[in-house]
Coordinates of C-alpha atoms and ligand atoms in Angstrom, one line a residue:
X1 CA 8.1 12.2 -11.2
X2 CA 9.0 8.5 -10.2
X3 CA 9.1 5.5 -12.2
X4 CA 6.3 3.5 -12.9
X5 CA 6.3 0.3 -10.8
X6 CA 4.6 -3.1 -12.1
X7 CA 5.7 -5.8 -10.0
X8 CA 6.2 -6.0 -6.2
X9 CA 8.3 -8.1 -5.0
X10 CA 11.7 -7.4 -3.1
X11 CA 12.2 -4.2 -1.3
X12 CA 15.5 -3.5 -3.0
X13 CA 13.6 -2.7 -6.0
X14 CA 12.2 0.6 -4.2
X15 CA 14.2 3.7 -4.3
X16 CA 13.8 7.0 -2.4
X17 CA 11.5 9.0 -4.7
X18 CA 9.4 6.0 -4.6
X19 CA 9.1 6.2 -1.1
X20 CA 8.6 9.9 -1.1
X21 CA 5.7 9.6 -3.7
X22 CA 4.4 6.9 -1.8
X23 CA 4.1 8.6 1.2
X24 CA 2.6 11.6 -0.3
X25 CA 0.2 9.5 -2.3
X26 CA -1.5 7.8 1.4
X27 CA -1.4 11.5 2.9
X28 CA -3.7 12.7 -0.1
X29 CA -5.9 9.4 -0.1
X30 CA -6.4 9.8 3.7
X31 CA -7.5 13.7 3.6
X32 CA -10.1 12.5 0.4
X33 CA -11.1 9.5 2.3
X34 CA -12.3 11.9 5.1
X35 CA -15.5 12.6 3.3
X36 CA -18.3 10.5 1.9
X37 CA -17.8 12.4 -1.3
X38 CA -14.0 11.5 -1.4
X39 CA -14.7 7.6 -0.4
X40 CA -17.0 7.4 -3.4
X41 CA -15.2 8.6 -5.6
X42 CA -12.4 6.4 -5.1
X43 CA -14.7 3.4 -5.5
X44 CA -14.9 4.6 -8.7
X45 CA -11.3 4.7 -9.4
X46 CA -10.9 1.0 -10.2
X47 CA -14.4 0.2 -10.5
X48 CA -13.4 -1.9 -13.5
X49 CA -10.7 -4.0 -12.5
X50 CA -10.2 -7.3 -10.7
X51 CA -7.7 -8.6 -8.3
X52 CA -7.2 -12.3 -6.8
X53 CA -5.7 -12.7 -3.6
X54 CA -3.5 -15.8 -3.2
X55 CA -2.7 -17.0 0.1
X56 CA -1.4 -20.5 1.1
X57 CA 0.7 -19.3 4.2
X58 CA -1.6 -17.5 7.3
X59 CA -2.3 -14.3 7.3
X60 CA -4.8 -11.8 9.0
X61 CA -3.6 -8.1 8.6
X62 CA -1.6 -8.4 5.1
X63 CA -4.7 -10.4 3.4
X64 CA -7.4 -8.0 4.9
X65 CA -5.9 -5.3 4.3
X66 CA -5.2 -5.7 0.5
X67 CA -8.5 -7.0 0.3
X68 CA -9.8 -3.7 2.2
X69 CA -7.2 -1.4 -0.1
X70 CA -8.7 -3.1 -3.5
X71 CA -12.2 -2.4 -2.2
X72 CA -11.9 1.3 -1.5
X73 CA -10.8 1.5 -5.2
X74 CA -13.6 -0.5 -6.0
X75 CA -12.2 -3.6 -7.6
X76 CA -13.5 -6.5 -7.7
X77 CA -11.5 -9.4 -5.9
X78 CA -11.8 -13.3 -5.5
X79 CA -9.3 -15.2 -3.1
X80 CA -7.9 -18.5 -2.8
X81 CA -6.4 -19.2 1.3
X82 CA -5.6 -22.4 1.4
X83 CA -3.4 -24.8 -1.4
X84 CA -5.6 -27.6 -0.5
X85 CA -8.8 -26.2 -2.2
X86 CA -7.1 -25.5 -4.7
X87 CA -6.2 -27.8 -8.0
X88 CA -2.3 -28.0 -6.4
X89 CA -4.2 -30.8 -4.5
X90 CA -4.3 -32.8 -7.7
X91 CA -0.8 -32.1 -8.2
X92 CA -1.0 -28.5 -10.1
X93 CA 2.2 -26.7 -9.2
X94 CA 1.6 -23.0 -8.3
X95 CA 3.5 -21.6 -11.4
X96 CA 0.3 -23.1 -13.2
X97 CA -2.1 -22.1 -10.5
X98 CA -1.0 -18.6 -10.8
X99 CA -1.1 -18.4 -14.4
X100 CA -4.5 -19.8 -14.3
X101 CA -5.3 -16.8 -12.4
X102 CA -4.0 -14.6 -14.4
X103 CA -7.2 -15.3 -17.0
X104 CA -9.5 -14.0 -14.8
X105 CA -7.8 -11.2 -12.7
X106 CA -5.9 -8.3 -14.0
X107 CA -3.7 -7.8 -10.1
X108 CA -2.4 -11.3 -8.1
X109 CA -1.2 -10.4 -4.9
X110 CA 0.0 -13.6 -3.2
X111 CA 1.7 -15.0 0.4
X112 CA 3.3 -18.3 -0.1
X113 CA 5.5 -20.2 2.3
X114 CA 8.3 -20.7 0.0
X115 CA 11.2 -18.2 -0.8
X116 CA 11.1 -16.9 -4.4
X117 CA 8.5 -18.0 -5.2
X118 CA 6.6 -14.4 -5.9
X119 CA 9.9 -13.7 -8.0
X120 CA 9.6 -17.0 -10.5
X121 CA 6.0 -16.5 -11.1
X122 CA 6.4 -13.0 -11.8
X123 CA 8.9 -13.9 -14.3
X124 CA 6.6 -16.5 -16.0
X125 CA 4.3 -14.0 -16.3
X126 CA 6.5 -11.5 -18.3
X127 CA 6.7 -14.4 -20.9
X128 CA 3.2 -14.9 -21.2
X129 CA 0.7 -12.8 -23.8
X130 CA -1.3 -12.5 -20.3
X131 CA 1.0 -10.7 -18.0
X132 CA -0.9 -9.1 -14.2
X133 CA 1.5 -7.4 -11.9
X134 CA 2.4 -9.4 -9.3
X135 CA 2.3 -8.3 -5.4
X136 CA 5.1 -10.0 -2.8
X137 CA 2.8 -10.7 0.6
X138 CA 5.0 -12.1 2.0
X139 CA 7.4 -15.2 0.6
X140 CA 8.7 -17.2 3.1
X141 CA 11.6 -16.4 5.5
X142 CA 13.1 -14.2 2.9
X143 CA 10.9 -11.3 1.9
X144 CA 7.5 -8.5 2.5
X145 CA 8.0 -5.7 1.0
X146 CA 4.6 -3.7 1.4
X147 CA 4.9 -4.3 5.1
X148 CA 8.5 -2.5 4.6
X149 CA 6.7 0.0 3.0
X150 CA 4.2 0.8 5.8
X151 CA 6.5 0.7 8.2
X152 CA 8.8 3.4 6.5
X153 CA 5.6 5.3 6.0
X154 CA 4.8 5.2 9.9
X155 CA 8.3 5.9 10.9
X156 CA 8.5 8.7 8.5
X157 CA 4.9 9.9 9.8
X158 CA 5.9 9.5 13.2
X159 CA 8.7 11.4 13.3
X160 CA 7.6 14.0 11.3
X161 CA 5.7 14.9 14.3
X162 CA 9.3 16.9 15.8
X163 CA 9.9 17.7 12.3
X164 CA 12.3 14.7 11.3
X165 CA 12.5 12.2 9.1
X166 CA 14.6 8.9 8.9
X167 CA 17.7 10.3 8.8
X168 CA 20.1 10.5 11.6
X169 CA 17.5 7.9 13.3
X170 CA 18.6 4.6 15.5
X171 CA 16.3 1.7 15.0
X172 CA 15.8 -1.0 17.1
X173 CA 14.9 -4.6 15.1
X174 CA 14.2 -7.0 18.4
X175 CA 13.7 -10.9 18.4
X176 CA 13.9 -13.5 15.7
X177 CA 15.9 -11.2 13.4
X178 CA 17.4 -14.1 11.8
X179 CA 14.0 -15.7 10.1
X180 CA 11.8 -12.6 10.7
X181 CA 10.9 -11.2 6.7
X182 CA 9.5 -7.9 7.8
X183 CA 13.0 -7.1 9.6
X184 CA 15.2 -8.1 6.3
X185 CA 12.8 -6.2 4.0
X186 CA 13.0 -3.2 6.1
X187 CA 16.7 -3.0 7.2
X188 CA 17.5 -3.5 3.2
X189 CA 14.9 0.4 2.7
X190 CA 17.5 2.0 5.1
X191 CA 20.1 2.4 2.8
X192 CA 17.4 5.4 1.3
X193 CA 17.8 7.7 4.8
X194 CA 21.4 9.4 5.6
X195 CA 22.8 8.2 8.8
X196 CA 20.2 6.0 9.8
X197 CA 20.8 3.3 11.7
X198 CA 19.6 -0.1 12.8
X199 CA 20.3 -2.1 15.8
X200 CA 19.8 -5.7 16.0
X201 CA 18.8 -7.2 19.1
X202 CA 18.5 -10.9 19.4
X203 CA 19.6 -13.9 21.2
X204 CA 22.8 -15.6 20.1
X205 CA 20.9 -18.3 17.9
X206 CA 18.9 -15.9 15.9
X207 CA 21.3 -13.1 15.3
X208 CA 20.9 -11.8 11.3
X209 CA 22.6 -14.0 8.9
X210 CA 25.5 -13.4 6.4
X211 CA 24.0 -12.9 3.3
X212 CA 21.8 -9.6 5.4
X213 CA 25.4 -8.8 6.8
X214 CA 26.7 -8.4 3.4
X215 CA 24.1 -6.5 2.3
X216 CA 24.2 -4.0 5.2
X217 CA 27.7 -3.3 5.2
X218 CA 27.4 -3.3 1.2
X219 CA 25.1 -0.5 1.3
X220 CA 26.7 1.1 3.8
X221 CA 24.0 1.1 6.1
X222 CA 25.1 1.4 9.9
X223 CA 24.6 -1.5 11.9
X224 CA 25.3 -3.0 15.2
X225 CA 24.3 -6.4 16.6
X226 CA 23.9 -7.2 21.1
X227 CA 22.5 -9.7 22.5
X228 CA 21.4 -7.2 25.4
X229 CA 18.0 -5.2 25.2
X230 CA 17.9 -3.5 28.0
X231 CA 20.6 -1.5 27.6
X232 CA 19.4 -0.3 23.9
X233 CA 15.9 0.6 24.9
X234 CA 17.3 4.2 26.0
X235 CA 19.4 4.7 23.2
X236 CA 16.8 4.3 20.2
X237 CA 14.2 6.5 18.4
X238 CA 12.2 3.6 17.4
X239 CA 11.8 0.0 18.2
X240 CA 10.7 -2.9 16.3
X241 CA 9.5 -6.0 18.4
X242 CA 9.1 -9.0 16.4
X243 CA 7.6 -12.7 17.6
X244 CA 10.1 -15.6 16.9
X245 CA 9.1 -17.5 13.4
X246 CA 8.8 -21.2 14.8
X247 CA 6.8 -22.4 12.0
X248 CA 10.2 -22.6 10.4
X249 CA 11.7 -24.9 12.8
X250 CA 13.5 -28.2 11.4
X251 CA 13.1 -29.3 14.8
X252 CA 11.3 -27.5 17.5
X253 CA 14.7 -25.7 18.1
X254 CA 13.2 -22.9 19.2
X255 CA 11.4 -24.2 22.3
X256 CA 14.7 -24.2 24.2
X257 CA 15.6 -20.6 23.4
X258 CA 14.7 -17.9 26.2
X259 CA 12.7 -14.9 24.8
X260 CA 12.0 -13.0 27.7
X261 CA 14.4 -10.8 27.9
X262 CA 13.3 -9.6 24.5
X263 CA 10.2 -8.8 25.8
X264 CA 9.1 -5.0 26.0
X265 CA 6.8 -4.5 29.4
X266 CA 5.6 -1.3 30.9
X267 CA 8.3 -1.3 33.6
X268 CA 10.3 -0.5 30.3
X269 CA 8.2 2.7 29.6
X270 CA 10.1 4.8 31.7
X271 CA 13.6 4.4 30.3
X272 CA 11.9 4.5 26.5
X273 CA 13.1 8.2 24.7
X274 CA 10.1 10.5 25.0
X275 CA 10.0 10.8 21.5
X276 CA 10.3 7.4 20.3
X277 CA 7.9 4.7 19.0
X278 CA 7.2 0.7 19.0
X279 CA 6.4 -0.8 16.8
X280 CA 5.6 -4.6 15.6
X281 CA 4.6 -6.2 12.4
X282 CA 1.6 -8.2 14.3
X283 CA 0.7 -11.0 15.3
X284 CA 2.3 -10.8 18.7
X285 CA 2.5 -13.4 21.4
X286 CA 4.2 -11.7 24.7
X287 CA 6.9 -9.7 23.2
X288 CA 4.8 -6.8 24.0
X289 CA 2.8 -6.8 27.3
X290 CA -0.9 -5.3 26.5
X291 CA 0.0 -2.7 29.1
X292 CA 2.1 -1.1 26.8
X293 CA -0.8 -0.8 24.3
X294 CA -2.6 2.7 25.5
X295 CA 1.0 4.7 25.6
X296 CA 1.0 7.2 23.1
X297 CA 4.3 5.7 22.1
X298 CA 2.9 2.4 21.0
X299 CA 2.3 2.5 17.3
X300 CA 1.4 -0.8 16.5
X301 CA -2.7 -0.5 15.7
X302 CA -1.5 2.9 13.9
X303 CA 0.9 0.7 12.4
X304 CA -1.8 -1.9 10.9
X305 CA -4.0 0.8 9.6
X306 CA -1.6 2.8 8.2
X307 CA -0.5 -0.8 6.3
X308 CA -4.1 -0.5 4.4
X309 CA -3.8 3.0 3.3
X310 CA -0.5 2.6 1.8
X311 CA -1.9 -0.2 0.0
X312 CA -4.0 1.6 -1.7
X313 CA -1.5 4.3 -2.5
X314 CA 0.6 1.1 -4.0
X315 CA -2.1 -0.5 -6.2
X316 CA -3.2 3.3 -7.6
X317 CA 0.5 3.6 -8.7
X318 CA 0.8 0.1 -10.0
X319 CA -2.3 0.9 -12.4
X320 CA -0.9 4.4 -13.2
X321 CA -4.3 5.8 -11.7
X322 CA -2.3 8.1 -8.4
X323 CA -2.7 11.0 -11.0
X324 CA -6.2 10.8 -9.7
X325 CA -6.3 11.1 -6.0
X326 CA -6.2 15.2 -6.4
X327 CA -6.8 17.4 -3.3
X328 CA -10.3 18.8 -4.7
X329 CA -11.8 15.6 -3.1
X330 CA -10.2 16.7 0.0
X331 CA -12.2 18.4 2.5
Ligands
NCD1 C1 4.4 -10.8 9.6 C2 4.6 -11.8 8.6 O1 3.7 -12.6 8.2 O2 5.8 -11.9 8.2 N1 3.1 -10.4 9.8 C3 2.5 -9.5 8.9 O3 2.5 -9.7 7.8 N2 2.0 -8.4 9.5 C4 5.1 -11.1 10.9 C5 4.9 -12.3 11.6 O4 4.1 -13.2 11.2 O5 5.5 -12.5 12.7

């Protein structure tokens, strides 16, 4: 039995029986979502509850699939996309947005451009009579923990296919390692798998930064760092393609940076392991060439969907309801 979990915000806050649970918790929702029997009675699992999803930064796959997660537990939800229909327009500050929310909703999961931000309202919260659990989607270049939690769930359902797990595994992070959030949250969740190790592949301006290096090497998670892709796309079990973040440019620096050799095309099938995956938070631009996209090694869509399940799995452990997703609705 884990620990209950309110908040969501960093990925250092998970440990490994989390992730265990967690994993085990999507596996059982996905065998009772199989039937029409088992999808209705989820809907009824949360029937009476109300989230609010609070976006002011982009978003496609994160937003819709929360939204998609609260609705197969049947919540209610409302959403806010953009800052500037919002009172911040009038000069609110979103510490005071958010708590607003937190009158009408009793779940806020939010993706905001700025760093921390998830973490300071969170703390307000706790000092209000009106606390909601706050859920990190995503806070600027620093952290997203639920997409580090779907992408340990698909590399530990992937491999699971030969009967492994995380451990012992080499993991490819490719492109803008430096400002890419999934990539930080995710390396930080390998310190839970024995001998795992990451390999960073960038170009020379967006190599990781110190403060991930000290985190690494405190944790004592194996890492190396090369500028050259080619060579590692043999050597790895799994590989993690990212697109470069230039919305957080000071300015346009990244224009002059050449990302084509951290491109995967097809003509790099052939040297890929048998065995190993690729995967990529989404959006992409041409990191991956759509050729790639109908090898049974390509993982990304699984990737995506996998992202909503576990989401569900999250919010039915945030409000203490995974007790309920019991095999009997399993077909
Ligand atoms: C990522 C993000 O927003 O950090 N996308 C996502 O949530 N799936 C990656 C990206 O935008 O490159």
């Amino acid at each position: 039995m884990t620990a209950e979990i309110y908040h969501v915000l960093r990925s250092d806050q998970f440990d490994r029986s989390f992730l265990d649970e967690l994993y085990d918790i999507t596996n059982r929702l996905r065998a009772i979502a199989r039937s029409k029997r088992g999808r209705d009675y989820l809907r009824t699992l949360l029937s009476d509850q109300r989230a609010m999803l609070y976006f002011t930064q982009p978003s496609t796959r994160t937003f819709l699939s929360f939204l998609n997660a609260c609705q197969i537990l049947g919540m209610q939800t409302s959403e806010i996309r953009d800052a500037n229909t919002s009172s911040e327009l009038k000069g609110e500050t979103a510490e005071d947005a958010i708590r607003t929310f937190s009158s009408y909703v009793d779940l806020i999961v939010m993706r905001s451009p700025t760093a921390g931000l998830a973490d300071r309202v969170a703390a307000l919260l706790d000092k209000t009579p009106r606390r909601v659990p706050i859920v990190n989607g995503g806070s600027g270049k620093d952290e997203h923990p639920t997409q580090a939690l779907l992408d340990i769930y698909t590399l530990r359902r992937s491999f699971s296919k030969g009967g492994g797990d995380i451990d012992g595994k080499r993991i490819a992070m490719v492109g803008d390692v430096k400002r890419g959030r999934t990539v930080r949250s995710l390396a930080k969740l390998m310190k839970h798998f024995d001998g795992a190790e990451i390999v960073f592949v960038s170009p020379e301006t967006l190599m990781i930064e110190d403060d991930l290096r000290s985190y690494l090497t405190e944790n004592k998670i194996a890492f190396q760092e090369t500028t050259q892709f080619e060579d590692v796309i043999p050597n790895v079990d799994a590989i993690y393609m990212t697109r470069i973040q230039d919305e957080y440019d000071s300015s346009g620096e990244s224009k002059g940076i050449d990302y084509s050799a951290y491109h995967f095309t097809k003509e790099h099938l052939p040297s890929l392991r048998k065995d190993a995956i690729i995967m990529h938070p989404l959006p992409r631009r041409q990191e991956i060439d759509v050729r790639v996209d109908d090898d049974p090694r390509a993982m990304y869509w699984r990737q995506e969907r996998n992202g909503m399940w576990m989401r569900v799995a999250l919010i039915a452990k945030i409000f203490n309801i995974h007790r309920d997703i019991v095999e009997p609705y399993a077909i």
